[in-house]
Amino acid sequence: MSRTSSASDEIQRLNRRRFLALLGSAGALGAVGCSASPAMQLGTTPPDQQLDDDVVRPAPTINADRTLVVVELQGGNDGLAMLQPFGDGRLRDMRPDLVTDDSELIDADGNFGWHPNLAGLAGLGIAGVVGVGSNEPDFSHFEMEQRWWRGDSAERSRLSTGFFGRLCDQLDVGAPVTGISLSGGPTPALLADKAVTVGLTDPGANWIFRENDPWITSYRGTVEALAQRSASDGPAHDAARKGLADMTSFSQSIAQMESDGDERYPWTDLGQQLRFASEIMSLDVGVRVLHVRLGGFDTHIGQSWRHAQLMEELNEATTVFLDHMSELGMADSTMVATTSEFGRRVEQNDGGTDHGGASTMLLCGPGTNGIHGDAPNLRALDDGNVVATARFEDYYATIAEDWFGVPAGDVLPSGGDPITGLLSA
Amino acid sequence: MTTPEIRKQIAHVFRRCGFGPTPGAVEAWEEHGPQALIEELLSRETIEYRTEAKLYDGFNLSDDDDDDYKLFELAVASIGNDMVHGSNPIHERMSWYWSTHLTSSNERADSAMMWRQYQLFRQHALGHFPTLMRQVTTDAAMLLYLDGAESRGTNPNENYAREFLELFTLGRNGGYTEDDVRAAARILSGWWVDWETAEVHYKAEQAYTRPVTFMGERRRWNLDEFIEFVCSRPSCAQHVTTRIYHHLVGPDLTDDRRDELAAVFVANGMEIKPLIAEMVRGDDFLAATHSRARQPVEWLIAARQALGLGGFFDPDEGWYLEVLGQMPFLPPNVAGWPLDHRWASASQIIARTSVAMDWEMPERLYDEIEPTVDAVLARCGIYDPSESTQAALKQIEADVSEYDGRLELLLLTAIVTPEFTLL
């Protein structure tokens, strides 16, 4: 199969990038394609990255052995309920039924408090980024989801890849699978140019790849043969062939996986997605971005109890997962980061909130703490909505550069400026 | 045209104008040709829809979750059986289509409401589009799904108004503004659903009844006028035409063809059947073979027919569709299920393989199909196999003995080939 050549191209490219960045450090070169070794981790961000934006930044070092777990909070997470400002009378006036008592909040930085149901995560150390959104916000789920998935606010964007897919392209060292979605099938956020990204509708289906029965082996061989191009293929055939090719390499990569049915994980949708994530990560087949999803955030009604329940679910599953990562010695290379298409209107409707503007993102991983970004002014709303103080591209740029060491310009066509202090200690 | 070419086009017509072909149907139509088949299918006029009583004798509307789930399974199985056995395939195709365009979800409404809504789609699937829109706007499941229920004129909920304009009628660039969304939310306020009876009520005292300016028109709107007004915007015919085209024909719709089709839609008073007729009679329709991936429901029905498994599935086997990622009545979001290449991705092939491996082929299949490449391809409605498909299947024929599961392996492989994956 033709993957060999593109994989070695990629390694060469990464080599070159590392070479330029580190002036040929032998340790850095050794790390390429050697994702198994924590000792090779190139964790610290070069200090020159923190220079002002108008200073030309040297290409950062790619941390190809770090892992990102994206938790998509689908439906539009109410950032003001997840992370509430203390003592803001304006907020209490506009949504009297939806505010949490200051005394119940978990102090984040003196100005903001986390939702009480996030106690587990707060104990591990979480960072919040406030005011993340679009300069020209839209209030349609689909438009905003598309922008977040694509990683590009431009309305006429013709990008056919997703932000996390492009990140996988940069992190790809020829691994059989670099990005994986466990949220009920493929996500557009992981659509990549070169890297293999796979979405599983049912994580349990992978026994097909481990069985050594001759009949099943023949089937796997046939799938590989079906991936060969034919002269009569149209564009849709190309996509179908790629699916077959990806299935083959994916199947080879996870053939060794043994599902241990780890019972510590809660039997919630998110809990089981993260259980499977931990199994894939233990295998170390080169997966760098995992995408999971927690739905139900479109709280037009019943917000007070629905949102609290979602916070509980997020907290429970993610805390178990990160504790598990610590046990496996992988906590230092694992970052959990949320996305959500938008926040909610500040003013409540009857018992919930309508679609809103900018919102708050949560990160949990090595060294995360405090609240970052500029707090939006609740007295200067735009038609009732929180005005973004950072573009979601800036949030993405932070993850790209300060977690993975991938230059923002390589993955964000509209650019993005890392948020200072969030992941760069 | 050569015989393979004719068969290929007939199979294409059966796939799009319904959920076929059933084994043998293509050969039976070969002498008449694809155009004659299109005309024959368009000439069918039966519009069947059901009452709940026929679906769930023995079950009552109740708060009992178990009963509700049984109803859900029965309703889903019933949809599938109609897709296979319905006497008017284009009607089956369009009934299903509307459930993907005018989405609601069992997550917010109960199964009986979802079932009634599906019957509403069946009733108007090929009928008058504004009437369909008027009916669905005050349908119980829709009111609950998009929060039209209990939206008060004083502080209206915008959810339905926005999706109605953006997804259902005008399209994102259909000429309305954010202010129009808020105005529409006022016009649409005042509706309630009684959970006990699933009846829908209008409460004028909860509605906003003063003049509202919507898309430049200031007046006291009633709902019928509002729907008529929206459906008569030029962007409505264009948007709805585009969405149907992407489903029925494929992704490549030129602006000229869109305008042509939208003009036919308008000239026929927004009647859906003449639009569909114009669409499937076009040269672009016959040329669009394999232009998009089969969604899981389409694939499941085709695969089960090829494997001699008859209808859709037993009511207790609904998990197949869950694994495949497309459960009727449970769309991922209000935009419905995507039509893009994700349904041809590795993830789908993996899921489809695991589902098919769970099926047991009926004994009679060993008499009906010879364990050869040609017989299996015809059985699966594939008349234009690519070189690599032929080669892969020939390899099985050479390597695997008839007594070691060759027929099963040929069939399993055939239903994951690109030709079968694509509609």
mmCIF file with all atom_site columns, N, CA and C in Angstrom, chain B residues 151-177:
data_model
loop_
_atom_site.group_PDB
_atom_site.id
_atom_site.type_symbol
_atom_site.label_atom_id
_atom_site.label_alt_id
_atom_site.label_comp_id
_atom_site.label_asym_id
_atom_site.label_entity_id
_atom_site.label_seq_id
_atom_site.pdbx_PDB_ins_code
_atom_site.Cartn_x
_atom_site.Cartn_y
_atom_site.Cartn_z
_atom_site.occupancy
_atom_site.B_iso_or_equiv
_atom_site.pdbx_formal_charge
_atom_site.auth_seq_id
_atom_site.auth_comp_id
_atom_site.auth_asym_id
_atom_site.auth_atom_id
_atom_site.pdbx_PDB_model_num
ATOM 1  N N  . SER B 1 151 ? -43.621 28.675 24.112 1.00 0.00 ? 151 SER B N  1
ATOM 2  C CA . SER B 1 151 ? -42.914 29.922 23.816 1.00 0.00 ? 151 SER B CA 1
ATOM 3  C C  . SER B 1 151 ? -43.910 31.071 23.941 1.00 0.00 ? 151 SER B C  1
ATOM 4  N N  . ARG B 1 152 ? -43.618 32.003 24.849 1.00 0.00 ? 152 ARG B N  1
ATOM 5  C CA . ARG B 1 152 ? -44.553 33.080 25.115 1.00 0.00 ? 152 ARG B CA 1
ATOM 6  C C  . ARG B 1 152 ? -44.203 34.320 24.310 1.00 0.00 ? 152 ARG B C  1
ATOM 7  N N  . GLY B 1 153 ? -45.245 35.034 23.909 1.00 0.00 ? 153 GLY B N  1
ATOM 8  C CA . GLY B 1 153 ? -45.040 36.250 23.128 1.00 0.00 ? 153 GLY B CA 1
ATOM 9  C C  . GLY B 1 153 ? -44.219 37.302 23.838 1.00 0.00 ? 153 GLY B C  1
ATOM 10 N N  . THR B 1 154 ? -44.266 37.311 25.168 1.00 0.00 ? 154 THR B N  1
ATOM 11 C CA . THR B 1 154 ? -43.526 38.331 25.908 1.00 0.00 ? 154 THR B CA 1
ATOM 12 C C  . THR B 1 154 ? -42.027 38.070 25.888 1.00 0.00 ? 154 THR B C  1
ATOM 13 N N  . ASN B 1 155 ? -41.641 36.804 25.814 1.00 0.00 ? 155 ASN B N  1
ATOM 14 C CA . ASN B 1 155 ? -40.220 36.441 25.857 1.00 0.00 ? 155 ASN B CA 1
ATOM 15 C C  . ASN B 1 155 ? -40.047 35.184 25.020 1.00 0.00 ? 155 ASN B C  1
ATOM 16 N N  . PRO B 1 156 ? -40.216 35.323 23.714 1.00 0.00 ? 156 PRO B N  1
ATOM 17 C CA . PRO B 1 156 ? -40.334 34.112 22.882 1.00 0.00 ? 156 PRO B CA 1
ATOM 18 C C  . PRO B 1 156 ? -39.026 33.343 22.754 1.00 0.00 ? 156 PRO B C  1
ATOM 19 N N  . ASN B 1 157 ? -39.168 32.049 22.563 1.00 0.00 ? 157 ASN B N  1
ATOM 20 C CA . ASN B 1 157 ? -38.042 31.152 22.339 1.00 0.00 ? 157 ASN B CA 1
ATOM 21 C C  . ASN B 1 157 ? -37.742 31.149 20.839 1.00 0.00 ? 157 ASN B C  1
ATOM 22 N N  . GLU B 1 158 ? -36.494 31.412 20.481 1.00 0.00 ? 158 GLU B N  1
ATOM 23 C CA . GLU B 1 158 ? -36.161 31.584 19.055 1.00 0.00 ? 158 GLU B CA 1
ATOM 24 C C  . GLU B 1 158 ? -35.837 30.298 18.317 1.00 0.00 ? 158 GLU B C  1
ATOM 25 N N  . ASN B 1 159 ? -35.789 29.203 19.035 1.00 0.00 ? 159 ASN B N  1
ATOM 26 C CA . ASN B 1 159 ? -35.235 27.987 18.447 1.00 0.00 ? 159 ASN B CA 1
ATOM 27 C C  . ASN B 1 159 ? -35.956 27.586 17.154 1.00 0.00 ? 159 ASN B C  1
ATOM 28 N N  . TYR B 1 160 ? -37.257 27.423 17.211 1.00 0.00 ? 160 TYR B N  1
ATOM 29 C CA . TYR B 1 160 ? -37.971 26.985 16.014 1.00 0.00 ? 160 TYR B CA 1
ATOM 30 C C  . TYR B 1 160 ? -37.884 28.023 14.899 1.00 0.00 ? 160 TYR B C  1
ATOM 31 N N  . ALA B 1 161 ? -38.063 29.290 15.265 1.00 0.00 ? 161 ALA B N  1
ATOM 32 C CA . ALA B 1 161 ? -38.049 30.352 14.253 1.00 0.00 ? 161 ALA B CA 1
ATOM 33 C C  . ALA B 1 161 ? -36.766 30.296 13.432 1.00 0.00 ? 161 ALA B C  1
ATOM 34 N N  . ARG B 1 162 ? -35.646 30.127 14.127 1.00 0.00 ? 162 ARG B N  1
ATOM 35 C CA . ARG B 1 162 ? -34.354 30.122 13.441 1.00 0.00 ? 162 ARG B CA 1
ATOM 36 C C  . ARG B 1 162 ? -34.199 28.916 12.521 1.00 0.00 ? 162 ARG B C  1
ATOM 37 N N  . GLU B 1 163 ? -34.511 27.743 13.038 1.00 0.00 ? 163 GLU B N  1
ATOM 38 C CA . GLU B 1 163 ? -34.328 26.546 12.211 1.00 0.00 ? 163 GLU B CA 1
ATOM 39 C C  . GLU B 1 163 ? -35.347 26.500 11.069 1.00 0.00 ? 163 GLU B C  1
ATOM 40 N N  . PHE B 1 164 ? -36.535 26.982 11.342 1.00 0.00 ? 164 PHE B N  1
ATOM 41 C CA . PHE B 1 164 ? -37.560 27.057 10.303 1.00 0.00 ? 164 PHE B CA 1
ATOM 42 C C  . PHE B 1 164 ? -37.040 27.856 9.108  1.00 0.00 ? 164 PHE B C  1
ATOM 43 N N  . LEU B 1 165 ? -36.419 28.997 9.396  1.00 0.00 ? 165 LEU B N  1
ATOM 44 C CA . LEU B 1 165 ? -35.919 29.845 8.309  1.00 0.00 ? 165 LEU B CA 1
ATOM 45 C C  . LEU B 1 165 ? -34.625 29.285 7.722  1.00 0.00 ? 165 LEU B C  1
ATOM 46 N N  . GLU B 1 166 ? -33.704 28.885 8.586  1.00 0.00 ? 166 GLU B N  1
ATOM 47 C CA . GLU B 1 166 ? -32.372 28.503 8.114  1.00 0.00 ? 166 GLU B CA 1
ATOM 48 C C  . GLU B 1 166 ? -32.359 27.132 7.436  1.00 0.00 ? 166 GLU B C  1
ATOM 49 N N  . LEU B 1 167 ? -33.027 26.170 8.032  1.00 0.00 ? 167 LEU B N  1
ATOM 50 C CA . LEU B 1 167 ? -32.912 24.800 7.528  1.00 0.00 ? 167 LEU B CA 1
ATOM 51 C C  . LEU B 1 167 ? -34.131 24.340 6.743  1.00 0.00 ? 167 LEU B C  1
ATOM 52 N N  . PHE B 1 168 ? -35.314 24.748 7.187  1.00 0.00 ? 168 PHE B N  1
ATOM 53 C CA . PHE B 1 168 ? -36.518 24.169 6.612  1.00 0.00 ? 168 PHE B CA 1
ATOM 54 C C  . PHE B 1 168 ? -36.996 24.889 5.353  1.00 0.00 ? 168 PHE B C  1
ATOM 55 N N  . THR B 1 169 ? -36.853 26.234 5.335  1.00 0.00 ? 169 THR B N  1
ATOM 56 C CA . THR B 1 169 ? -37.482 26.969 4.226  1.00 0.00 ? 169 THR B CA 1
ATOM 57 C C  . THR B 1 169 ? -36.521 27.821 3.389  1.00 0.00 ? 169 THR B C  1
ATOM 58 N N  . LEU B 1 170 ? -35.917 28.856 3.977  1.00 0.00 ? 170 LEU B N  1
ATOM 59 C CA . LEU B 1 170 ? -35.219 29.842 3.138  1.00 0.00 ? 170 LEU B CA 1
ATOM 60 C C  . LEU B 1 170 ? -33.737 29.553 2.942  1.00 0.00 ? 170 LEU B C  1
ATOM 61 N N  . GLY B 1 171 ? -33.138 28.866 3.883  1.00 0.00 ? 171 GLY B N  1
ATOM 62 C CA . GLY B 1 171 ? -31.699 28.651 3.784  1.00 0.00 ? 171 GLY B CA 1
ATOM 63 C C  . GLY B 1 171 ? -30.945 29.801 4.413  1.00 0.00 ? 171 GLY B C  1
ATOM 64 N N  . ARG B 1 172 ? -29.694 29.510 4.718  1.00 0.00 ? 172 ARG B N  1
ATOM 65 C CA . ARG B 1 172 ? -28.891 30.437 5.494  1.00 0.00 ? 172 ARG B CA 1
ATOM 66 C C  . ARG B 1 172 ? -28.738 31.813 4.866  1.00 0.00 ? 172 ARG B C  1
ATOM 67 N N  . ASN B 1 173 ? -28.619 31.863 3.579  1.00 0.00 ? 173 ASN B N  1
ATOM 68 C CA . ASN B 1 173 ? -28.510 33.166 2.929  1.00 0.00 ? 173 ASN B CA 1
ATOM 69 C C  . ASN B 1 173 ? -29.811 33.495 2.201  1.00 0.00 ? 173 ASN B C  1
ATOM 70 N N  . GLY B 1 174 ? -30.907 33.155 2.842  1.00 0.00 ? 174 GLY B N  1
ATOM 71 C CA . GLY B 1 174 ? -32.216 33.265 2.201  1.00 0.00 ? 174 GLY B CA 1
ATOM 72 C C  . GLY B 1 174 ? -32.876 34.625 2.329  1.00 0.00 ? 174 GLY B C  1
ATOM 73 N N  . GLY B 1 175 ? -32.127 35.636 2.749  1.00 0.00 ? 175 GLY B N  1
ATOM 74 C CA . GLY B 1 175 ? -32.656 36.985 2.720  1.00 0.00 ? 175 GLY B CA 1
ATOM 75 C C  . GLY B 1 175 ? -33.279 37.459 4.022  1.00 0.00 ? 175 GLY B C  1
ATOM 76 N N  . TYR B 1 176 ? -33.127 36.705 5.104  1.00 0.00 ? 176 TYR B N  1
ATOM 77 C CA . TYR B 1 176 ? -33.666 37.157 6.384  1.00 0.00 ? 176 TYR B CA 1
ATOM 78 C C  . TYR B 1 176 ? -32.512 37.594 7.284  1.00 0.00 ? 176 TYR B C  1
ATOM 79 N N  . THR B 1 177 ? -32.843 38.362 8.318  1.00 0.00 ? 177 THR B N  1
ATOM 80 C CA . THR B 1 177 ? -31.821 38.885 9.231  1.00 0.00 ? 177 THR B CA 1
ATOM 81 C C  . THR B 1 177 ? -32.056 38.322 10.624 1.00 0.00 ? 177 THR B C  1
#
